Amino acid sequence: MKTDRQAVTVVGLGLMGSALAGALLDHGHPTTVWNRSEHKARPLVDRGAGLAATPREAIEASRLIVACVLDYEALHTVLEPVAGSLSGKVLVNLTSGSPEQAHKFAAWAGSHGADYLDGAIMTTPPGVGSPEMMFLYSGPRVVFEAHRSTLAALGDPLHLGTDPGLASLYDAALLGLMWSTMTGWLHGAALVGAEKTPAAVFTPIAIRWLTAVAGFLSAYAPQVDAGRYPGDDATIDVQIAAIDHLLHAAEARGVDNALPELLKSVMERAKAAGHGSDSYASVIEVLREPADGR
């Protein structure tokens, strides 16, 4: 069956790689797959994917190669023996790693004649293919734009810049935000749960509150960029007094206080640095200079 959709090869068929290949098939892209354990490819082959017997065959099947394996070391192990086949190809690496690894791999791919985009998948496998889910990319814009429509089959493609390490850097920053938010929510659920309030009752209120918090972030971003923190909403001094209420309420109910104690310690460092009358955004000044001086 002829199609005007771009052919794509997917290297790596774990839960995420299989989801990526499935989304490409759903959007009509001729898709070739390869995985070290061939049995993982069978459901995709049954849906119409082509099965490559070797990494070389996989690379030669398509100009656009999407890789998603355990880590950068595993990807290098797969591609190094067939690096000569990468010339003229576009390698989109959706393997999780660090910005430093992305820089190194971009240089390696370039040395073998391949264009390279590094990427980060901001969803779990069930979210792949949804236009609501963000896929972050960094690397040459011209390469990204040439393949944007194909990458859109996976999720909403966002180009962050030409530095290949940016996608991994954003990934780490956003995961930190996620873990902080979810742990804060769980601490709140534990606190109200001590009074027999179910998490399912607390959560709609928490989500509504997060909408207001998002507004605080938008207001504070220009302060962070300017390095000026007018305390015209709530100062660090006010926040320190407020967090004491949380500490007391949690202690009285036997809820672990490690998280709010950590937050208070950061606020107190900001106060000690002269930001007591500044907005909460001034905390970034102490975050940029860790307490141990590293």
PDB file of C-alpha atoms in Angstrom:
ATOM      1  CA  MET A   1       0.000   0.000   0.000  1.00  0.00           C
ATOM      2  CA  LYS A   2       1.495   3.329  -1.079  1.00  0.00           C
ATOM      3  CA  THR A   3       1.585   6.239   1.345  1.00  0.00           C
ATOM      4  CA  ASP A   4       3.023   9.718   1.379  1.00  0.00           C
ATOM      5  CA  ARG A   5       3.926   9.318   5.036  1.00  0.00           C
ATOM      6  CA  GLN A   6       7.594   9.282   5.959  1.00  0.00           C
ATOM      7  CA  ALA A   7       9.178   5.916   6.655  1.00  0.00           C
ATOM      8  CA  VAL A   8      10.614   5.551  10.150  1.00  0.00           C
ATOM      9  CA  THR A   9      12.736   2.977  11.929  1.00  0.00           C
ATOM     10  CA  VAL A  10      12.299   2.465  15.667  1.00  0.00           C
ATOM     11  CA  VAL A  11      15.242   0.960  17.552  1.00  0.00           C
ATOM     12  CA  GLY A  12      14.289  -0.455  20.936  1.00  0.00           C
ATOM     13  CA  LEU A  13      10.953  -2.039  21.811  1.00  0.00           C
ATOM     14  CA  GLY A  14      10.525  -1.767  25.527  1.00  0.00           C
ATOM     15  CA  LEU A  15       7.229  -0.372  26.767  1.00  0.00           C
ATOM     16  CA  MET A  16       8.077   3.110  25.503  1.00  0.00           C
ATOM     17  CA  GLY A  17       9.684   2.064  22.229  1.00  0.00           C
ATOM     18  CA  SER A  18       6.711  -0.147  21.427  1.00  0.00           C
ATOM     19  CA  ALA A  19       4.360   2.755  22.145  1.00  0.00           C
ATOM     20  CA  LEU A  20       6.376   5.002  19.809  1.00  0.00           C
ATOM     21  CA  ALA A  21       6.252   2.448  16.989  1.00  0.00           C
ATOM     22  CA  GLY A  22       2.538   1.908  17.577  1.00  0.00           C
ATOM     23  CA  ALA A  23       1.802   5.631  17.331  1.00  0.00           C
ATOM     24  CA  LEU A  24       3.723   5.862  14.053  1.00  0.00           C
ATOM     25  CA  LEU A  25       1.758   2.927  12.656  1.00  0.00           C
ATOM     26  CA  ASP A  26      -1.494   4.529  13.808  1.00  0.00           C
ATOM     27  CA  HIS A  27      -0.600   7.623  11.778  1.00  0.00           C
ATOM     28  CA  GLY A  28       0.166   5.642   8.654  1.00  0.00           C
ATOM     29  CA  HIS A  29       3.959   5.795   8.708  1.00  0.00           C
ATOM     30  CA  PRO A  30       5.745   2.805   7.189  1.00  0.00           C
ATOM     31  CA  THR A  31       7.555   1.594  10.290  1.00  0.00           C
ATOM     32  CA  THR A  32      10.492  -0.757  10.625  1.00  0.00           C
ATOM     33  CA  VAL A  33      11.339  -2.064  14.080  1.00  0.00           C
ATOM     34  CA  TRP A  34      14.323  -3.740  15.677  1.00  0.00           C
ATOM     35  CA  ASN A  35      14.879  -5.066  19.165  1.00  0.00           C
ATOM     36  CA  ARG A  36      17.500  -7.333  20.649  1.00  0.00           C
ATOM     37  CA  SER A  37      14.703  -9.629  21.861  1.00  0.00           C
ATOM     38  CA  GLU A  38      12.784 -10.275  18.657  1.00  0.00           C
ATOM     39  CA  HIS A  39       9.614 -11.546  20.333  1.00  0.00           C
ATOM     40  CA  LYS A  40       8.816  -8.008  21.507  1.00  0.00           C
ATOM     41  CA  ALA A  41       8.367  -6.989  17.873  1.00  0.00           C
ATOM     42  CA  ARG A  42       5.668  -9.546  17.098  1.00  0.00           C
ATOM     43  CA  PRO A  43       2.610  -7.440  18.121  1.00  0.00           C
ATOM     44  CA  LEU A  44       3.893  -4.558  15.976  1.00  0.00           C
ATOM     45  CA  VAL A  45       4.640  -6.827  13.022  1.00  0.00           C
ATOM     46  CA  ASP A  46       1.096  -8.145  13.311  1.00  0.00           C
ATOM     47  CA  ARG A  47      -0.073  -4.525  12.933  1.00  0.00           C
ATOM     48  CA  GLY A  48       1.990  -3.999   9.792  1.00  0.00           C
ATOM     49  CA  ALA A  49       5.488  -3.051  10.957  1.00  0.00           C
ATOM     50  CA  GLY A  50       8.496  -4.385   9.120  1.00  0.00           C
ATOM     51  CA  LEU A  51      10.927  -6.441  11.180  1.00  0.00           C
ATOM     52  CA  ALA A  52      14.642  -5.793  10.765  1.00  0.00           C
ATOM     53  CA  ALA A  53      16.856  -8.764  11.537  1.00  0.00           C
ATOM     54  CA  THR A  54      19.866  -6.641  12.455  1.00  0.00           C
ATOM     55  CA  PRO A  55      20.630  -3.060  13.522  1.00  0.00           C
ATOM     56  CA  ARG A  56      22.237  -2.440  10.125  1.00  0.00           C
ATOM     57  CA  GLU A  57      19.093  -3.585   8.344  1.00  0.00           C
ATOM     58  CA  ALA A  58      17.033  -1.359  10.620  1.00  0.00           C
ATOM     59  CA  ILE A  59      19.117   1.730   9.859  1.00  0.00           C
ATOM     60  CA  GLU A  60      19.162   1.061   6.137  1.00  0.00           C
ATOM     61  CA  ALA A  61      15.364   0.729   6.029  1.00  0.00           C
ATOM     62  CA  SER A  62      14.591   4.425   6.722  1.00  0.00           C
ATOM     63  CA  ARG A  63      16.216   7.830   6.631  1.00  0.00           C
ATOM     64  CA  LEU A  64      14.648   8.745   9.989  1.00  0.00           C
ATOM     65  CA  ILE A  65      15.759   6.603  12.939  1.00  0.00           C
ATOM     66  CA  VAL A  66      14.019   6.921  16.319  1.00  0.00           C
ATOM     67  CA  ALA A  67      15.918   5.288  19.161  1.00  0.00           C
ATOM     68  CA  CYS A  68      14.584   4.547  22.634  1.00  0.00           C
ATOM     69  CA  VAL A  69      16.620   2.071  24.650  1.00  0.00           C
ATOM     70  CA  LEU A  70      17.684   1.655  28.266  1.00  0.00           C
ATOM     71  CA  ASP A  71      20.465   4.238  28.268  1.00  0.00           C
ATOM     72  CA  TYR A  72      23.083   5.933  26.095  1.00  0.00           C
ATOM     73  CA  GLU A  73      25.590   3.137  26.705  1.00  0.00           C
ATOM     74  CA  ALA A  74      23.122   0.567  25.377  1.00  0.00           C
ATOM     75  CA  LEU A  75      22.439   2.703  22.309  1.00  0.00           C
ATOM     76  CA  HIS A  76      26.147   3.113  21.608  1.00  0.00           C
ATOM     77  CA  THR A  77      26.581  -0.662  21.906  1.00  0.00           C
ATOM     78  CA  VAL A  78      23.875  -1.165  19.281  1.00  0.00           C
ATOM     79  CA  LEU A  79      24.973   1.542  16.843  1.00  0.00           C
ATOM     80  CA  GLU A  80      28.760   1.581  17.068  1.00  0.00           C
ATOM     81  CA  PRO A  81      29.251  -1.636  15.040  1.00  0.00           C
ATOM     82  CA  VAL A  82      27.063  -0.248  12.227  1.00  0.00           C
ATOM     83  CA  ALA A  83      28.048   3.421  12.492  1.00  0.00           C
ATOM     84  CA  GLY A  84      28.993   3.518   8.827  1.00  0.00           C
ATOM     85  CA  SER A  85      25.330   3.041   7.913  1.00  0.00           C
ATOM     86  CA  LEU A  86      24.341   6.280   9.685  1.00  0.00           C
ATOM     87  CA  SER A  87      25.736   8.598   7.019  1.00  0.00           C
ATOM     88  CA  GLY A  88      22.917  10.693   5.560  1.00  0.00           C
ATOM     89  CA  LYS A  89      20.454   9.523   8.226  1.00  0.00           C
ATOM     90  CA  VAL A  90      18.587  11.489  10.889  1.00  0.00           C
ATOM     91  CA  LEU A  91      18.909  10.023  14.377  1.00  0.00           C
ATOM     92  CA  VAL A  92      16.294  11.107  16.901  1.00  0.00           C
ATOM     93  CA  ASN A  93      17.393   9.855  20.290  1.00  0.00           C
ATOM     94  CA  LEU A  94      14.580   9.575  22.819  1.00  0.00           C
ATOM     95  CA  THR A  95      16.705   7.613  25.292  1.00  0.00           C
ATOM     96  CA  SER A  96      16.797   9.183  28.753  1.00  0.00           C
ATOM     97  CA  GLY A  97      20.134  10.635  29.808  1.00  0.00           C
ATOM     98  CA  SER A  98      22.059  13.708  30.870  1.00  0.00           C
ATOM     99  CA  PRO A  99      22.848  16.870  28.878  1.00  0.00           C
ATOM    100  CA  GLU A 100      26.511  15.845  28.890  1.00  0.00           C
ATOM    101  CA  GLN A 101      25.647  12.484  27.346  1.00  0.00           C
ATOM    102  CA  ALA A 102      23.541  14.236  24.709  1.00  0.00           C
ATOM    103  CA  HIS A 103      26.457  16.490  23.750  1.00  0.00           C
ATOM    104  CA  LYS A 104      28.777  13.514  23.448  1.00  0.00           C
ATOM    105  CA  PHE A 105      26.323  11.479  21.394  1.00  0.00           C
ATOM    106  CA  ALA A 106      25.543  14.395  19.085  1.00  0.00           C
ATOM    107  CA  ALA A 107      29.244  14.718  18.348  1.00  0.00           C
ATOM    108  CA  TRP A 108      29.541  10.978  17.772  1.00  0.00           C
ATOM    109  CA  ALA A 109      26.568  10.911  15.382  1.00  0.00           C
ATOM    110  CA  GLY A 110      27.914  13.938  13.518  1.00  0.00           C
ATOM    111  CA  SER A 111      31.299  12.275  13.114  1.00  0.00           C
ATOM    112  CA  HIS A 112      29.526   9.494  11.237  1.00  0.00           C
ATOM    113  CA  GLY A 113      27.591  11.839   8.953  1.00  0.00           C
ATOM    114  CA  ALA A 114      24.237  11.707  10.727  1.00  0.00           C
ATOM    115  CA  ASP A 115      21.995  14.599  11.699  1.00  0.00           C
ATOM    116  CA  TYR A 116      21.043  14.366  15.366  1.00  0.00           C
ATOM    117  CA  LEU A 117      18.162  15.455  17.546  1.00  0.00           C
ATOM    118  CA  ASP A 118      18.081  14.662  21.235  1.00  0.00           C
ATOM    119  CA  GLY A 119      14.660  14.309  22.815  1.00  0.00           C
ATOM    120  CA  ALA A 120      12.736  13.818  26.026  1.00  0.00           C
ATOM    121  CA  ILE A 121       9.354  12.134  26.345  1.00  0.00           C
ATOM    122  CA  MET A 122       7.177  13.922  28.884  1.00  0.00           C
ATOM    123  CA  THR A 123       4.622  11.161  29.350  1.00  0.00           C
ATOM    124  CA  THR A 124       4.325   7.481  30.163  1.00  0.00           C
ATOM    125  CA  PRO A 125       3.724   4.920  27.370  1.00  0.00           C
ATOM    126  CA  PRO A 126      -0.102   5.157  27.459  1.00  0.00           C
ATOM    127  CA  GLY A 127       0.147   8.888  26.655  1.00  0.00           C
ATOM    128  CA  VAL A 128       2.245   8.424  23.512  1.00  0.00           C
ATOM    129  CA  GLY A 129       0.341   9.563  20.436  1.00  0.00           C
ATOM    130  CA  SER A 130      -1.743  12.143  22.288  1.00  0.00           C
ATOM    131  CA  PRO A 131      -1.364  15.713  20.990  1.00  0.00           C
ATOM    132  CA  GLU A 132      -1.671  16.863  24.605  1.00  0.00           C
ATOM    133  CA  MET A 133       1.614  15.209  25.605  1.00  0.00           C
ATOM    134  CA  MET A 134       4.885  17.112  25.175  1.00  0.00           C
ATOM    135  CA  PHE A 135       7.909  15.704  23.366  1.00  0.00           C
ATOM    136  CA  LEU A 136      10.937  17.951  23.825  1.00  0.00           C
ATOM    137  CA  TYR A 137      13.665  18.186  21.190  1.00  0.00           C
ATOM    138  CA  SER A 138      17.002  19.950  20.910  1.00  0.00           C
ATOM    139  CA  GLY A 139      19.466  20.150  18.057  1.00  0.00           C
ATOM    140  CA  PRO A 140      19.511  21.804  14.624  1.00  0.00           C
ATOM    141  CA  ARG A 141      16.215  23.588  13.976  1.00  0.00           C
ATOM    142  CA  VAL A 142      16.339  22.830  10.264  1.00  0.00           C
ATOM    143  CA  VAL A 143      16.439  19.104  11.058  1.00  0.00           C
ATOM    144  CA  PHE A 144      13.571  19.439  13.524  1.00  0.00           C
ATOM    145  CA  GLU A 145      11.408  21.401  11.086  1.00  0.00           C
ATOM    146  CA  ALA A 146      12.047  18.895   8.316  1.00  0.00           C
ATOM    147  CA  HIS A 147      10.615  16.106  10.459  1.00  0.00           C
ATOM    148  CA  ARG A 148       8.147  17.973  12.661  1.00  0.00           C
ATOM    149  CA  SER A 149       5.061  16.472  11.020  1.00  0.00           C
ATOM    150  CA  THR A 150       6.353  12.943  11.557  1.00  0.00           C
ATOM    151  CA  LEU A 151       7.355  13.625  15.150  1.00  0.00           C
ATOM    152  CA  ALA A 152       3.858  15.027  15.761  1.00  0.00           C
ATOM    153  CA  ALA A 153       2.563  11.454  15.484  1.00  0.00           C
ATOM    154  CA  LEU A 154       4.204  10.797  18.856  1.00  0.00           C
ATOM    155  CA  GLY A 155       2.919  13.886  20.692  1.00  0.00           C
ATOM    156  CA  ASP A 156       3.245  17.666  20.615  1.00  0.00           C
ATOM    157  CA  PRO A 157       6.812  18.343  19.378  1.00  0.00           C
ATOM    158  CA  LEU A 158       8.532  21.316  21.027  1.00  0.00           C
ATOM    159  CA  HIS A 159      11.933  22.539  19.854  1.00  0.00           C
ATOM    160  CA  LEU A 160      13.926  24.041  22.733  1.00  0.00           C
ATOM    161  CA  GLY A 161      17.035  25.222  20.928  1.00  0.00           C
ATOM    162  CA  THR A 162      20.070  24.127  18.981  1.00  0.00           C
ATOM    163  CA  ASP A 163      22.108  22.986  21.999  1.00  0.00           C
ATOM    164  CA  PRO A 164      21.603  19.179  21.940  1.00  0.00           C
ATOM    165  CA  GLY A 165      21.674  19.006  25.749  1.00  0.00           C
ATOM    166  CA  LEU A 166      18.616  21.198  26.284  1.00  0.00           C
ATOM    167  CA  ALA A 167      16.007  18.432  26.009  1.00  0.00           C
ATOM    168  CA  SER A 168      17.722  16.379  28.714  1.00  0.00           C
ATOM    169  CA  LEU A 169      18.189  19.461  30.883  1.00  0.00           C
ATOM    170  CA  TYR A 170      14.500  20.386  30.631  1.00  0.00           C
ATOM    171  CA  ASP A 171      13.602  16.748  31.293  1.00  0.00           C
ATOM    172  CA  ALA A 172      15.550  16.766  34.561  1.00  0.00           C
ATOM    173  CA  ALA A 173      14.093  20.143  35.595  1.00  0.00           C
ATOM    174  CA  LEU A 174      10.526  19.097  34.814  1.00  0.00           C
ATOM    175  CA  LEU A 175      10.874  15.757  36.582  1.00  0.00           C
ATOM    176  CA  GLY A 176      12.137  17.627  39.632  1.00  0.00           C
ATOM    177  CA  LEU A 177       9.028  19.803  39.457  1.00  0.00           C
ATOM    178  CA  MET A 178       6.841  16.716  39.143  1.00  0.00           C
ATOM    179  CA  TRP A 179       8.388  14.910  42.105  1.00  0.00           C
ATOM    180  CA  SER A 180       8.260  18.024  44.277  1.00  0.00           C
ATOM    181  CA  THR A 181       4.628  18.620  43.378  1.00  0.00           C
ATOM    182  CA  MET A 182       3.533  15.023  43.864  1.00  0.00           C
ATOM    183  CA  THR A 183       5.377  14.711  47.167  1.00  0.00           C
ATOM    184  CA  GLY A 184       3.793  17.949  48.359  1.00  0.00           C
ATOM    185  CA  TRP A 185       0.381  16.618  47.355  1.00  0.00           C
ATOM    186  CA  LEU A 186       1.044  13.315  49.147  1.00  0.00           C
ATOM    187  CA  HIS A 187       2.161  15.186  52.270  1.00  0.00           C
ATOM    188  CA  GLY A 188      -1.065  17.176  52.132  1.00  0.00           C
ATOM    189  CA  ALA A 189      -3.088  13.993  51.603  1.00  0.00           C
ATOM    190  CA  ALA A 190      -1.400  12.448  54.645  1.00  0.00           C
ATOM    191  CA  LEU A 191      -2.138  15.557  56.689  1.00  0.00           C
ATOM    192  CA  VAL A 192      -5.858  15.746  55.909  1.00  0.00           C
ATOM    193  CA  GLY A 193      -6.036  11.954  55.915  1.00  0.00           C
ATOM    194  CA  ALA A 194      -5.105  12.030  59.585  1.00  0.00           C
ATOM    195  CA  GLU A 195      -8.544  13.597  60.077  1.00  0.00           C
ATOM    196  CA  LYS A 196     -10.192  10.840  57.970  1.00  0.00           C
ATOM    197  CA  THR A 197     -10.455  12.948  54.797  1.00  0.00           C
ATOM    198  CA  PRO A 198      -9.987  10.680  51.737  1.00  0.00           C
ATOM    199  CA  ALA A 199      -7.361  11.674  49.189  1.00  0.00           C
ATOM    200  CA  ALA A 200     -10.107  11.641  46.547  1.00  0.00           C
ATOM    201  CA  VAL A 201     -11.909  14.401  48.466  1.00  0.00           C
ATOM    202  CA  PHE A 202      -8.774  16.467  49.053  1.00  0.00           C
ATOM    203  CA  THR A 203      -7.452  16.223  45.495  1.00  0.00           C
ATOM    204  CA  PRO A 204      -9.987  18.380  43.589  1.00  0.00           C
ATOM    205  CA  ILE A 205      -9.261  21.190  46.045  1.00  0.00           C
ATOM    206  CA  ALA A 206      -5.520  20.624  45.599  1.00  0.00           C
ATOM    207  CA  ILE A 207      -5.827  20.757  41.808  1.00  0.00           C
ATOM    208  CA  ARG A 208      -7.782  23.997  41.986  1.00  0.00           C
ATOM    209  CA  TRP A 209      -5.036  25.407  44.222  1.00  0.00           C
ATOM    210  CA  LEU A 210      -2.387  24.377  41.679  1.00  0.00           C
ATOM    211  CA  THR A 211      -4.108  26.645  39.163  1.00  0.00           C
ATOM    212  CA  ALA A 212      -3.415  29.559  41.493  1.00  0.00           C
ATOM    213  CA  VAL A 213       0.155  28.337  42.023  1.00  0.00           C
ATOM    214  CA  ALA A 214       0.669  28.352  38.246  1.00  0.00           C
ATOM    215  CA  GLY A 215      -0.243  32.035  38.355  1.00  0.00           C
ATOM    216  CA  PHE A 216       2.437  32.627  40.977  1.00  0.00           C
ATOM    217  CA  LEU A 217       5.026  31.014  38.682  1.00  0.00           C
ATOM    218  CA  SER A 218       4.057  33.302  35.819  1.00  0.00           C
ATOM    219  CA  ALA A 219       4.336  36.333  38.092  1.00  0.00           C
ATOM    220  CA  TYR A 220       7.685  35.286  39.549  1.00  0.00           C
ATOM    221  CA  ALA A 221       9.433  34.326  36.289  1.00  0.00           C
ATOM    222  CA  PRO A 222      10.186  37.948  35.297  1.00  0.00           C
ATOM    223  CA  GLN A 223      11.518  38.572  38.813  1.00  0.00           C
ATOM    224  CA  VAL A 224      13.876  35.612  38.497  1.00  0.00           C
ATOM    225  CA  ASP A 225      15.114  36.813  35.111  1.00  0.00           C
ATOM    226  CA  ALA A 226      15.605  40.368  36.375  1.00  0.00           C
ATOM    227  CA  GLY A 227      17.159  39.375  39.701  1.00  0.00           C
ATOM    228  CA  ARG A 228      14.764  41.716  41.539  1.00  0.00           C
ATOM    229  CA  TYR A 229      12.160  40.362  43.941  1.00  0.00           C
ATOM    230  CA  PRO A 230       9.677  42.983  45.150  1.00  0.00           C
ATOM    231  CA  GLY A 231       7.867  41.640  48.200  1.00  0.00           C
ATOM    232  CA  ASP A 232       4.519  43.101  47.231  1.00  0.00           C
ATOM    233  CA  ASP A 233       2.528  39.869  47.585  1.00  0.00           C
ATOM    234  CA  ALA A 234       4.005  37.714  50.359  1.00  0.00           C
ATOM    235  CA  THR A 235       7.525  38.087  51.685  1.00  0.00           C
ATOM    236  CA  ILE A 236       9.944  35.384  52.804  1.00  0.00           C
ATOM    237  CA  ASP A 237       9.310  36.486  56.402  1.00  0.00           C
ATOM    238  CA  VAL A 238       5.590  35.881  55.924  1.00  0.00           C
ATOM    239  CA  GLN A 239       6.229  32.486  54.290  1.00  0.00           C
ATOM    240  CA  ILE A 240       8.425  31.375  57.204  1.00  0.00           C
ATOM    241  CA  ALA A 241       5.661  32.210  59.658  1.00  0.00           C
ATOM    242  CA  ALA A 242       3.119  30.367  57.486  1.00  0.00           C
ATOM    243  CA  ILE A 243       5.166  27.196  57.133  1.00  0.00           C
ATOM    244  CA  ASP A 244       5.400  26.945  60.910  1.00  0.00           C
ATOM    245  CA  HIS A 245       1.628  26.311  60.906  1.00  0.00           C
ATOM    246  CA  LEU A 246       2.178  23.381  58.531  1.00  0.00           C
ATOM    247  CA  LEU A 247       4.974  22.006  60.696  1.00  0.00           C
ATOM    248  CA  HIS A 248       2.864  22.194  63.840  1.00  0.00           C
ATOM    249  CA  ALA A 249      -0.204  20.638  62.209  1.00  0.00           C
ATOM    250  CA  ALA A 250       1.824  17.763  60.783  1.00  0.00           C
ATOM    251  CA  GLU A 251       3.719  17.111  64.006  1.00  0.00           C
ATOM    252  CA  ALA A 252       0.497  17.013  65.993  1.00  0.00           C
ATOM    253  CA  ARG A 253      -0.876  14.358  63.616  1.00  0.00           C
ATOM    254  CA  GLY A 254       2.231  12.218  63.386  1.00  0.00           C
ATOM    255  CA  VAL A 255       2.933  13.103  59.751  1.00  0.00           C
ATOM    256  CA  ASP A 256       6.541  13.111  58.576  1.00  0.00           C
ATOM    257  CA  ASN A 257       7.876  16.649  58.453  1.00  0.00           C
ATOM    258  CA  ALA A 258      11.065  16.176  56.413  1.00  0.00           C
ATOM    259  CA  LEU A 259       9.708  18.001  53.365  1.00  0.00           C
ATOM    260  CA  PRO A 260       8.371  21.146  55.089  1.00  0.00           C
ATOM    261  CA  GLU A 261      11.482  21.258  57.296  1.00  0.00           C
ATOM    262  CA  LEU A 262      13.620  21.252  54.154  1.00  0.00           C
ATOM    263  CA  LEU A 263      11.511  24.024  52.634  1.00  0.00           C
ATOM    264  CA  LYS A 264      11.744  26.108  55.814  1.00  0.00           C
ATOM    265  CA  SER A 265      15.517  25.694  55.914  1.00  0.00           C
ATOM    266  CA  VAL A 266      15.781  27.072  52.370  1.00  0.00           C
ATOM    267  CA  MET A 267      13.549  30.013  53.284  1.00  0.00           C
ATOM    268  CA  GLU A 268      15.684  30.714  56.345  1.00  0.00           C
ATOM    269  CA  ARG A 269      18.829  30.688  54.206  1.00  0.00           C
ATOM    270  CA  ALA A 270      17.175  33.217  51.902  1.00  0.00           C
ATOM    271  CA  LYS A 271      16.286  35.377  54.903  1.00  0.00           C
ATOM    272  CA  ALA A 272      19.843  35.144  56.215  1.00  0.00           C
ATOM    273  CA  ALA A 273      21.061  36.276  52.799  1.00  0.00           C
ATOM    274  CA  GLY A 274      19.017  39.462  53.155  1.00  0.00           C
ATOM    275  CA  HIS A 275      15.831  38.451  51.337  1.00  0.00           C
ATOM    276  CA  GLY A 276      13.405  38.452  54.272  1.00  0.00           C
ATOM    277  CA  SER A 277      11.383  41.305  52.801  1.00  0.00           C
ATOM    278  CA  ASP A 278      11.565  39.966  49.238  1.00  0.00           C
ATOM    279  CA  SER A 279       9.156  37.691  47.418  1.00  0.00           C
ATOM    280  CA  TYR A 280       9.422  33.896  47.481  1.00  0.00           C
ATOM    281  CA  ALA A 281      11.143  34.042  44.090  1.00  0.00           C
ATOM    282  CA  SER A 282      14.288  35.257  45.879  1.00  0.00           C
ATOM    283  CA  VAL A 283      14.825  31.691  47.133  1.00  0.00           C
ATOM    284  CA  ILE A 284      16.448  31.035  43.759  1.00  0.00           C
ATOM    285  CA  GLU A 285      19.463  33.039  44.944  1.00  0.00           C
ATOM    286  CA  VAL A 286      20.301  30.415  47.578  1.00  0.00           C
ATOM    287  CA  LEU A 287      19.442  27.533  45.274  1.00  0.00           C
ATOM    288  CA  ARG A 288      22.073  28.846  42.875  1.00  0.00           C
ATOM    289  CA  GLU A 289      24.622  28.665  45.716  1.00  0.00           C
ATOM    290  CA  PRO A 290      24.260  25.347  47.585  1.00  0.00           C
ATOM    291  CA  ALA A 291      24.692  25.518  51.354  1.00  0.00           C
ATOM    292  CA  ASP A 292      27.785  23.277  51.307  1.00  0.00           C
ATOM    293  CA  GLY A 293      29.517  25.619  48.856  1.00  0.00           C
ATOM    294  CA  ARG A 294      29.808  23.083  46.024  1.00  0.00           C
TER     295      ARG A 294
END
